[in-house]
mmCIF file of C-alpha atoms and ligand atoms in Angstrom:
data_model
loop_
_atom_site.group_PDB
_atom_site.id
_atom_site.type_symbol
_atom_site.label_atom_id
_atom_site.label_comp_id
_atom_site.label_asym_id
_atom_site.label_seq_id
_atom_site.Cartn_x
_atom_site.Cartn_y
_atom_site.Cartn_z
ATOM 1 C CA MET A 1 -0.058 -0.055 0.185
ATOM 2 C CA MET A 2 1.200 3.725 -0.751
ATOM 3 C CA ALA A 3 2.040 5.670 2.219
ATOM 4 C CA GLU A 4 -0.620 8.020 2.831
ATOM 5 C CA PRO A 5 0.443 11.921 2.203
ATOM 6 C CA ARG A 6 -0.097 14.126 5.385
ATOM 7 C CA ALA A 7 -3.250 16.325 4.569
ATOM 8 C CA SER A 8 -2.097 19.075 6.625
ATOM 9 C CA SER A 9 1.277 19.457 4.850
ATOM 10 C CA ILE A 10 -0.275 19.229 1.739
ATOM 11 C CA ASP A 11 -2.660 22.118 2.599
ATOM 12 C CA GLY A 12 0.398 24.395 3.578
ATOM 13 C CA LYS A 13 2.483 23.534 0.430
ATOM 14 C CA LEU A 14 -0.563 24.619 -1.469
ATOM 15 C CA ALA A 15 -0.586 27.940 0.148
ATOM 16 C CA GLU A 16 3.351 28.593 -0.005
ATOM 17 C CA GLU A 17 4.021 27.057 -3.515
ATOM 18 C CA PHE A 18 1.076 27.864 -5.594
ATOM 19 C CA ALA A 19 -0.024 31.578 -6.359
ATOM 20 C CA VAL A 20 -3.462 32.717 -4.726
ATOM 21 C CA PRO A 21 -5.600 33.532 -7.563
ATOM 22 C CA SER A 22 -6.918 37.030 -6.773
ATOM 23 C CA HIS A 23 -10.721 36.237 -7.464
ATOM 24 C CA VAL A 24 -10.667 33.111 -5.466
ATOM 25 C CA GLU A 25 -12.556 34.677 -2.236
ATOM 26 C CA GLU A 26 -15.089 36.081 -4.872
ATOM 27 C CA VAL A 27 -15.475 32.770 -6.280
ATOM 28 C CA LYS A 28 -15.625 30.923 -3.111
ATOM 29 C CA GLU A 29 -18.611 33.531 -2.190
ATOM 30 C CA ARG A 30 -20.677 32.436 -5.268
ATOM 31 C CA MET A 31 -20.070 28.866 -4.772
ATOM 32 C CA THR A 32 -21.202 28.996 -1.013
ATOM 33 C CA ALA A 33 -24.401 30.732 -1.844
ATOM 34 C CA PHE A 34 -25.032 28.296 -4.794
ATOM 35 C CA VAL A 35 -24.653 25.404 -2.720
ATOM 36 C CA GLN A 36 -26.496 26.828 0.153
ATOM 37 C CA ARG A 37 -29.466 27.570 -2.054
ATOM 38 C CA HIS A 38 -29.838 24.370 -3.240
ATOM 39 C CA GLY A 39 -28.672 22.753 0.073
ATOM 40 C CA ALA A 40 -31.836 24.602 1.969
ATOM 41 C CA ALA A 41 -34.334 23.206 -0.718
ATOM 42 C CA GLY A 42 -33.112 19.683 0.035
ATOM 43 C CA GLY A 43 -31.076 19.127 -3.259
ATOM 44 C CA ARG A 44 -27.765 17.369 -3.707
ATOM 45 C CA VAL A 45 -24.771 19.153 -5.590
ATOM 46 C CA VAL A 46 -22.218 17.794 -7.373
ATOM 47 C CA LEU A 47 -18.700 19.740 -8.261
ATOM 48 C CA ILE A 48 -17.616 18.288 -11.362
ATOM 49 C CA THR A 49 -13.927 19.043 -12.489
ATOM 50 C CA SER A 50 -13.193 18.911 -16.007
ATOM 51 C CA GLY A 51 -10.336 19.489 -18.533
ATOM 52 C CA GLY A 52 -6.479 19.711 -18.590
ATOM 53 C CA THR A 53 -4.491 22.275 -16.751
ATOM 54 C CA LYS A 54 -1.690 24.243 -17.791
ATOM 55 C CA VAL A 55 1.661 24.247 -16.189
ATOM 56 C CA PRO A 56 3.770 27.347 -17.111
ATOM 57 C CA LEU A 57 7.642 26.999 -17.693
ATOM 58 C CA GLU A 58 8.370 30.783 -17.131
ATOM 59 C CA SER A 59 7.014 33.260 -14.919
ATOM 60 C CA ARG A 60 6.023 35.861 -17.952
ATOM 61 C CA THR A 61 4.652 32.960 -19.709
ATOM 62 C CA VAL A 62 5.289 32.090 -23.085
ATOM 63 C CA ARG A 63 5.709 28.302 -22.929
ATOM 64 C CA PHE A 64 3.691 25.758 -20.761
ATOM 65 C CA LEU A 65 2.965 21.998 -20.540
ATOM 66 C CA ASP A 66 -0.410 20.982 -21.182
ATOM 67 C CA ASN A 67 -2.551 17.513 -21.701
ATOM 68 C CA PHE A 68 -4.780 15.896 -24.153
ATOM 69 C CA SER A 69 -8.023 16.559 -21.924
ATOM 70 C CA SER A 70 -11.186 18.062 -24.016
ATOM 71 C CA GLY A 71 -13.345 18.323 -20.969
ATOM 72 C CA ARG A 72 -15.935 16.109 -23.122
ATOM 73 C CA ARG A 73 -16.503 13.692 -19.973
ATOM 74 C CA GLY A 74 -17.014 16.561 -17.512
ATOM 75 C CA ALA A 75 -19.272 18.401 -20.025
ATOM 76 C CA VAL A 76 -21.607 15.305 -20.746
ATOM 77 C CA SER A 77 -21.565 14.014 -17.074
ATOM 78 C CA ALA A 78 -23.118 17.277 -15.993
ATOM 79 C CA GLU A 79 -26.034 16.957 -18.280
ATOM 80 C CA HIS A 80 -26.790 13.475 -16.944
ATOM 81 C CA PHE A 81 -26.470 14.900 -13.229
ATOM 82 C CA ILE A 82 -28.911 18.095 -13.970
ATOM 83 C CA ASP A 83 -31.213 14.981 -15.528
ATOM 84 C CA SER A 84 -30.772 13.115 -12.299
ATOM 85 C CA GLY A 85 -32.024 15.948 -10.150
ATOM 86 C CA TYR A 86 -28.377 17.525 -9.065
ATOM 87 C CA ALA A 87 -27.166 21.064 -9.085
ATOM 88 C CA VAL A 88 -23.606 21.270 -10.473
ATOM 89 C CA VAL A 89 -20.514 23.598 -9.894
ATOM 90 C CA PHE A 90 -18.768 23.026 -12.930
ATOM 91 C CA LEU A 91 -14.957 23.759 -12.545
ATOM 92 C CA HIS A 92 -13.607 23.696 -15.956
ATOM 93 C CA ARG A 93 -10.547 24.441 -18.022
ATOM 94 C CA HIS A 94 -11.014 27.681 -19.819
ATOM 95 C CA ARG A 95 -11.902 27.068 -23.421
ATOM 96 C CA SER A 96 -12.885 23.067 -22.743
ATOM 97 C CA LEU A 97 -16.157 21.595 -23.411
ATOM 98 C CA CYS A 98 -19.230 23.045 -21.503
ATOM 99 C CA PRO A 99 -22.601 21.086 -20.999
ATOM 100 C CA TYR A 100 -25.113 21.704 -23.972
ATOM 101 C CA THR A 101 -22.769 23.821 -26.198
ATOM 102 C CA ARG A 102 -20.559 20.956 -26.694
ATOM 103 C CA MET A 103 -22.735 19.511 -28.917
ATOM 104 C CA PHE A 104 -21.984 22.174 -31.395
ATOM 105 C CA SER A 105 -18.348 22.911 -30.461
ATOM 106 C CA THR A 106 -17.072 21.810 -34.109
ATOM 107 C CA VAL A 107 -19.726 23.762 -36.056
ATOM 108 C CA ASN A 108 -18.816 26.979 -38.017
ATOM 109 C CA LEU A 109 -21.181 29.269 -36.668
ATOM 110 C CA LEU A 110 -21.207 31.323 -39.750
ATOM 111 C CA ASP A 111 -21.861 28.274 -41.978
ATOM 112 C CA ALA A 112 -25.026 27.553 -39.689
ATOM 113 C CA LEU A 113 -26.732 31.080 -39.976
ATOM 114 C CA GLN A 114 -28.405 32.382 -42.791
ATOM 115 C CA PHE A 115 -30.427 35.823 -43.665
ATOM 116 C CA ARG A 116 -33.918 34.949 -43.691
ATOM 117 C CA ASP A 117 -34.272 36.146 -47.195
ATOM 118 C CA GLY A 118 -31.262 33.823 -48.275
ATOM 119 C CA GLY A 119 -29.653 36.999 -49.798
ATOM 120 C CA GLY A 120 -27.191 37.719 -47.471
ATOM 121 C CA GLY A 121 -27.769 41.466 -48.336
ATOM 122 C CA ALA A 122 -30.879 42.248 -46.453
ATOM 123 C CA ALA A 123 -29.821 45.355 -44.866
ATOM 124 C CA SER A 124 -29.374 47.618 -47.630
ATOM 125 C CA GLU A 125 -27.285 50.574 -46.878
ATOM 126 C CA GLY A 126 -29.115 52.690 -44.422
ATOM 127 C CA SER A 127 -31.546 50.055 -43.541
ATOM 128 C CA ALA A 128 -32.162 49.816 -39.891
ATOM 129 C CA ALA A 129 -30.148 46.701 -38.325
ATOM 130 C CA GLU A 130 -33.229 45.598 -36.596
ATOM 131 C CA GLU A 131 -34.790 44.544 -40.149
ATOM 132 C CA GLU A 132 -31.846 42.002 -40.549
ATOM 133 C CA VAL A 133 -33.109 38.800 -39.701
ATOM 134 C CA VAL A 134 -30.735 35.843 -39.176
ATOM 135 C CA VAL A 135 -32.127 32.267 -38.909
ATOM 136 C CA VAL A 136 -30.362 28.965 -37.701
ATOM 137 C CA SER A 137 -30.228 26.287 -40.292
ATOM 138 C CA GLN A 138 -31.299 23.158 -38.758
ATOM 139 C CA GLN A 139 -29.289 20.858 -40.763
ATOM 140 C CA ALA A 140 -26.176 22.513 -39.685
ATOM 141 C CA LEU A 141 -27.020 22.347 -36.180
ATOM 142 C CA PRO A 142 -29.134 19.164 -35.650
ATOM 143 C CA ASN A 143 -31.286 19.267 -32.739
ATOM 144 C CA VAL A 144 -30.480 22.603 -31.872
ATOM 145 C CA ALA A 145 -33.950 23.732 -30.764
ATOM 146 C CA LYS A 146 -34.547 20.734 -28.426
ATOM 147 C CA VAL A 147 -30.824 21.511 -26.847
ATOM 148 C CA LEU A 148 -31.808 25.194 -26.607
ATOM 149 C CA ARG A 149 -34.851 24.478 -24.858
ATOM 150 C CA ARG A 150 -33.059 22.298 -22.219
ATOM 151 C CA TYR A 151 -30.107 24.949 -21.973
ATOM 152 C CA GLN A 152 -32.822 27.618 -21.167
ATOM 153 C CA GLU A 153 -34.720 25.814 -18.436
ATOM 154 C CA VAL A 154 -31.511 24.612 -16.805
ATOM 155 C CA LYS A 155 -30.339 28.054 -16.823
ATOM 156 C CA GLU A 156 -33.262 29.598 -15.630
ATOM 157 C CA ALA A 157 -33.521 27.075 -12.649
ATOM 158 C CA GLY A 158 -30.026 28.174 -11.866
ATOM 159 C CA LEU A 159 -28.819 24.639 -11.847
ATOM 160 C CA VAL A 160 -25.143 25.023 -13.250
ATOM 161 C CA LEU A 161 -22.249 27.526 -11.655
ATOM 162 C CA PRO A 162 -19.834 27.522 -14.098
ATOM 163 C CA ILE A 163 -15.969 28.455 -12.809
ATOM 164 C CA GLU A 164 -12.858 28.383 -15.172
ATOM 165 C CA PHE A 165 -9.575 27.757 -14.339
ATOM 166 C CA SER A 166 -6.477 28.007 -16.834
ATOM 167 C CA THR A 167 -3.211 27.015 -14.661
ATOM 168 C CA LEU A 168 -2.649 24.506 -12.170
ATOM 169 C CA SER A 169 -2.317 26.763 -9.346
ATOM 170 C CA GLU A 170 -6.060 28.120 -10.241
ATOM 171 C CA TYR A 171 -7.143 24.788 -10.260
ATOM 172 C CA LEU A 172 -5.831 23.743 -6.837
ATOM 173 C CA HIS A 173 -7.056 26.802 -5.143
ATOM 174 C CA LEU A 174 -10.171 26.996 -6.644
ATOM 175 C CA LEU A 175 -10.728 23.116 -5.870
ATOM 176 C CA LYS A 176 -10.155 23.654 -2.117
ATOM 177 C CA ALA A 177 -12.585 26.925 -2.081
ATOM 178 C CA ALA A 178 -15.218 24.560 -3.779
ATOM 179 C CA ALA A 179 -14.691 21.521 -1.537
ATOM 180 C CA GLN A 180 -15.324 23.960 1.486
ATOM 181 C CA ALA A 181 -18.218 25.517 -0.043
ATOM 182 C CA LEU A 182 -19.763 21.977 -0.708
ATOM 183 C CA SER A 183 -18.687 20.551 2.954
ATOM 184 C CA THR A 184 -21.729 22.799 4.153
ATOM 185 C CA ILE A 185 -24.195 20.125 2.721
ATOM 186 C CA GLY A 186 -22.531 17.205 4.246
ATOM 187 C CA SER A 187 -23.388 14.032 2.702
ATOM 188 C CA LYS A 188 -25.567 15.490 -0.063
ATOM 189 C CA ALA A 189 -22.192 16.767 -1.804
ATOM 190 C CA MET A 190 -20.441 14.578 -4.308
ATOM 191 C CA PHE A 191 -17.282 15.091 -5.815
ATOM 192 C CA TYR A 192 -16.600 14.006 -9.594
ATOM 193 C CA LEU A 193 -13.013 14.592 -10.313
ATOM 194 C CA ALA A 194 -12.465 13.963 -13.804
ATOM 195 C CA ALA A 195 -9.747 16.524 -14.749
ATOM 196 C CA ALA A 196 -6.787 15.730 -16.294
ATOM 197 C CA VAL A 197 -4.313 17.237 -13.655
ATOM 198 C CA SER A 198 -0.531 17.559 -14.159
ATOM 199 C CA ASP A 199 1.334 15.393 -11.868
ATOM 200 C CA PHE A 200 4.463 17.761 -12.479
ATOM 201 C CA TYR A 201 5.081 21.575 -11.921
ATOM 202 C CA ILE A 202 7.878 23.962 -11.643
ATOM 203 C CA PRO A 203 7.707 25.848 -8.353
ATOM 204 C CA ALA A 204 7.751 29.837 -9.028
ATOM 205 C CA SER A 205 11.101 30.148 -7.119
ATOM 206 C CA ASP A 206 12.738 27.863 -9.545
ATOM 207 C CA MET A 207 11.018 29.344 -12.736
ATOM 208 C CA PRO A 208 12.825 31.869 -14.960
ATOM 209 C CA GLU A 209 11.261 35.064 -15.313
ATOM 210 C CA HIS A 210 11.597 35.890 -18.813
ATOM 211 C CA LYS A 211 11.229 33.707 -21.845
ATOM 212 C CA ILE A 212 13.649 30.815 -22.166
ATOM 213 C CA GLN A 213 16.382 31.532 -24.693
ATOM 214 C CA SER A 214 16.995 28.804 -27.151
ATOM 215 C CA SER A 215 20.184 30.190 -27.890
ATOM 216 C CA ASN A 216 21.193 28.555 -24.535
ATOM 217 C CA GLY A 217 21.094 25.064 -26.039
ATOM 218 C CA PRO A 218 18.687 22.037 -25.338
ATOM 219 C CA LEU A 219 16.295 22.571 -22.427
ATOM 220 C CA GLN A 220 16.173 20.643 -19.346
ATOM 221 C CA ILE A 221 13.769 21.063 -17.069
ATOM 222 C CA SER A 222 13.298 19.662 -13.535
ATOM 223 C CA MET A 223 9.780 19.275 -11.995
ATOM 224 C CA LYS A 224 8.416 18.511 -8.828
ATOM 225 C CA MET A 225 5.429 16.384 -7.605
ATOM 226 C CA VAL A 226 2.118 18.091 -7.414
ATOM 227 C CA PRO A 227 0.687 17.540 -3.913
ATOM 228 C CA LYS A 228 -2.085 14.706 -3.879
ATOM 229 C CA ILE A 229 -4.927 16.920 -3.238
ATOM 230 C CA LEU A 230 -7.416 14.334 -2.690
ATOM 231 C CA SER A 231 -5.772 13.473 0.605
ATOM 232 C CA PRO A 232 -6.878 17.080 2.383
ATOM 233 C CA LEU A 233 -10.060 17.036 0.299
ATOM 234 C CA VAL A 234 -11.433 13.615 1.729
ATOM 235 C CA LYS A 235 -10.102 14.338 5.316
ATOM 236 C CA ASP A 236 -10.268 17.850 6.115
ATOM 237 C CA TRP A 237 -12.071 20.082 3.511
ATOM 238 C CA ALA A 238 -15.137 17.921 3.016
ATOM 239 C CA PRO A 239 -15.106 14.962 5.363
ATOM 240 C CA GLN A 240 -18.615 13.638 5.016
ATOM 241 C CA ALA A 241 -18.984 14.074 0.913
ATOM 242 C CA PHE A 242 -19.259 11.496 -1.780
ATOM 243 C CA VAL A 243 -15.822 11.543 -3.549
ATOM 244 C CA THR A 244 -15.296 10.065 -6.812
ATOM 245 C CA SER A 245 -11.801 10.305 -8.519
ATOM 246 C CA PHE A 246 -10.855 9.059 -11.821
ATOM 247 C CA LYS A 247 -7.693 7.272 -12.876
ATOM 248 C CA LEU A 248 -6.479 7.136 -16.536
ATOM 249 C CA GLU A 249 -3.692 4.937 -17.769
ATOM 250 C CA THR A 250 -2.361 3.934 -21.237
ATOM 251 C CA ASP A 251 -1.580 0.304 -20.102
ATOM 252 C CA PRO A 252 -4.627 -1.488 -19.386
ATOM 253 C CA ALA A 253 -2.598 -4.115 -17.468
ATOM 254 C CA ILE A 254 -1.723 -1.394 -14.107
ATOM 255 C CA LEU A 255 -5.300 0.070 -14.395
ATOM 256 C CA LEU A 256 -7.425 -1.504 -11.755
ATOM 257 C CA ASP A 257 -4.325 -2.346 -9.291
ATOM 258 C CA LYS A 258 -3.795 1.526 -9.583
ATOM 259 C CA ALA A 259 -7.239 2.250 -8.909
ATOM 260 C CA ARG A 260 -7.695 -0.050 -5.938
ATOM 261 C CA ARG A 261 -4.438 1.603 -4.561
ATOM 262 C CA ALA A 262 -6.020 4.858 -4.670
ATOM 263 C CA LEU A 263 -9.043 3.826 -2.715
ATOM 264 C CA ASP A 264 -6.713 2.446 -0.364
ATOM 265 C CA THR A 265 -4.564 5.094 0.076
ATOM 266 C CA TYR A 266 -7.355 8.012 -0.025
ATOM 267 C CA ARG A 267 -10.161 5.900 1.479
ATOM 268 C CA HIS A 268 -12.865 7.950 -0.669
ATOM 269 C CA GLN A 269 -15.778 6.136 -2.065
ATOM 270 C CA ALA A 270 -15.099 5.357 -5.710
ATOM 271 C CA VAL A 271 -12.876 5.645 -8.717
ATOM 272 C CA VAL A 272 -13.654 5.590 -12.366
ATOM 273 C CA ALA A 273 -11.005 3.847 -14.126
ATOM 274 C CA ASN A 274 -10.466 4.201 -17.804
ATOM 275 C CA VAL A 275 -7.796 3.848 -20.426
ATOM 276 C CA LEU A 276 -6.720 6.597 -22.944
ATOM 277 C CA ASP A 277 -7.812 4.897 -26.172
ATOM 278 C CA THR A 278 -10.993 3.280 -25.005
ATOM 279 C CA ARG A 279 -12.355 5.843 -22.881
ATOM 280 C CA ARG A 280 -15.468 6.835 -24.706
ATOM 281 C CA GLY A 281 -16.882 2.965 -24.726
ATOM 282 C CA TYR A 282 -15.427 1.361 -21.659
ATOM 283 C CA VAL A 283 -14.938 2.319 -18.072
ATOM 284 C CA VAL A 284 -14.348 0.233 -14.474
ATOM 285 C CA VAL A 285 -16.280 1.883 -11.676
ATOM 286 C CA VAL A 286 -14.220 0.531 -8.669
ATOM 287 C CA THR A 287 -15.528 1.098 -5.016
ATOM 288 C CA PRO A 288 -14.073 -0.441 -1.747
ATOM 289 C CA ASP A 289 -16.467 -3.459 -2.131
ATOM 290 C CA ALA A 290 -17.132 -3.995 -5.892
ATOM 291 C CA LYS A 291 -16.198 -3.219 -9.409
ATOM 292 C CA HIS A 292 -18.677 -2.630 -12.294
ATOM 293 C CA GLU A 293 -17.720 -2.811 -15.905
ATOM 294 C CA LEU A 294 -19.546 -0.255 -18.094
ATOM 295 C CA VAL A 295 -19.265 -0.965 -21.991
ATOM 296 C CA LEU A 296 -21.077 0.442 -24.568
ATOM 297 C CA THR A 297 -21.930 -1.973 -27.607
ATOM 298 C CA GLU A 298 -20.865 -1.135 -31.239
ATOM 299 C CA GLN A 299 -24.674 -0.410 -32.004
ATOM 300 C CA GLU A 300 -24.699 1.749 -29.095
ATOM 301 C CA VAL A 301 -21.921 3.608 -30.136
ATOM 302 C CA GLU A 302 -23.355 3.957 -33.525
ATOM 303 C CA GLU A 303 -26.826 5.549 -31.934
ATOM 304 C CA ASP A 304 -24.699 7.913 -30.038
ATOM 305 C CA VAL A 305 -25.312 6.752 -26.426
ATOM 306 C CA GLU A 306 -22.864 8.229 -24.251
ATOM 307 C CA ILE A 307 -21.227 6.135 -21.603
ATOM 308 C CA GLU A 308 -21.392 9.144 -19.139
ATOM 309 C CA GLU A 309 -24.906 8.299 -18.560
ATOM 310 C CA ARG A 310 -24.161 4.930 -17.293
ATOM 311 C CA ILE A 311 -21.411 6.350 -15.068
ATOM 312 C CA VAL A 312 -23.531 9.063 -13.645
ATOM 313 C CA SER A 313 -26.370 6.112 -13.215
ATOM 314 C CA ASN A 314 -24.009 4.183 -11.314
ATOM 315 C CA LEU A 315 -22.783 6.644 -8.947
ATOM 316 C CA THR A 316 -25.807 8.651 -8.048
ATOM 317 C CA SER A 317 -27.368 5.126 -6.925
ATOM 318 C CA ALA A 318 -24.215 4.683 -4.955
ATOM 319 C CA HIS A 319 -24.578 8.228 -3.610
ATOM 320 C CA THR A 320 -28.118 7.626 -2.393
ATOM 321 C CA HIS A 321 -27.141 4.282 -0.529
ATOM 322 C CA PHE A 322 -24.079 6.610 1.028
ATOM 323 C CA ILE A 323 -26.739 9.284 2.302
ATOM 324 C CA SER A 324 -29.089 6.707 3.559
ATOM 325 C CA GLN A 325 -26.187 5.341 5.655
HETATM 326 O O1 PAZ B 401 -11.662 15.192 -21.065
HETATM 327 P P1 PAZ B 401 -11.745 13.973 -21.717
HETATM 328 O O2 PAZ B 401 -13.396 13.469 -21.972
HETATM 329 O O3 PAZ B 401 -11.318 14.214 -23.282
HETATM 330 O O4 PAZ B 401 -11.288 12.691 -21.182
HETATM 331 C C1 PAZ B 401 -11.444 12.530 -19.595
HETATM 332 C C2 PAZ B 401 -10.401 11.795 -18.998
HETATM 333 C C3 PAZ B 401 -9.770 10.782 -19.569
HETATM 334 C C4 PAZ B 401 -9.628 13.343 -18.419
HETATM 335 C C5 PAZ B 401 -11.056 11.380 -17.512
HETATM 336 O O5 PAZ B 401 -11.767 10.283 -17.902
HETATM 337 C C6 PAZ B 401 -10.049 10.773 -16.679
HETATM 338 O O6 PAZ B 401 -9.542 9.849 -16.466
HETATM 339 N N1 PAZ B 401 -9.445 11.901 -15.852
HETATM 340 C C7 PAZ B 401 -8.424 11.544 -14.915
HETATM 341 C C8 PAZ B 401 -7.049 11.591 -15.353
HETATM 342 C C9 PAZ B 401 -6.063 11.358 -14.606
HETATM 343 O O7 PAZ B 401 -5.576 10.025 -14.147
HETATM 344 O O8 PAZ B 401 -5.443 12.238 -14.250
#
């Protein structure tokens, strides 16, 4: 078993080595108000983290290390949590996919819009701008009316609080603030930590201020380990919440062992284990006493069934059981 990291020392490291974003207190207040509003109405709240993190190589950053995550897992899951009655704090990487809008993320907006008369020149010189009517091509944006209707209902009911991060420091501090906000509703809070967070970083004190010069020859960088934030989250920040972490590997042979080790180390409720190449059609939900394999058949993939629906259904049932205990 891995030695368990000390939660309090990790918390200290976070304060010392990762720049605190200037807006963290303001965001924390918004998250607390959101959680308390839904908590007072008896609802559950899930914090979803989504997308990758950026690790700067220079303080006046020109270059950074990034990763593959598109944020699709988090965005699709948010929609299914909402359909299951949850309110969602959506802590996502700037420009990664978002619930509902993700369905049109690859569409060129200007190809999907047309002037109503089809002429493109409806507003003759001097005519009032209000007379120009732009309509959406349903062919270019399939299901747009249905998605728009749902998006507006969700927005009007205030069921999603989107919060953005870019860098690793922002992610870590905002996650801590979110955890403290969600802790106010005890076991009705769920964490769904789907973001692909860097394991390595360069401390501010070791970072060059200016752009690294290629004239100095090949670059060698030394990076430190990012503190294992799951430890203080589970122990100190939100000890009553239902916590799900994610584990991604490229080698399927080590995946389940790593997922089990994470559960043993951090003592949280579930790990969703997935392999990079097959992550859209196969995951394993590992809990302390069970292992559920979730698989999409070829036909389901063709019919655009999304595996997140199954992951969310599995975890919301486990959460119900957890609350009742
Ligand atoms: O964001 P995405 O849909 O492209 O990918 C999802 C994922 C693979 C980042 C997620 O399922 C996951 O495993 N996140 C944790 C990654 C990790 O082990 O740090």
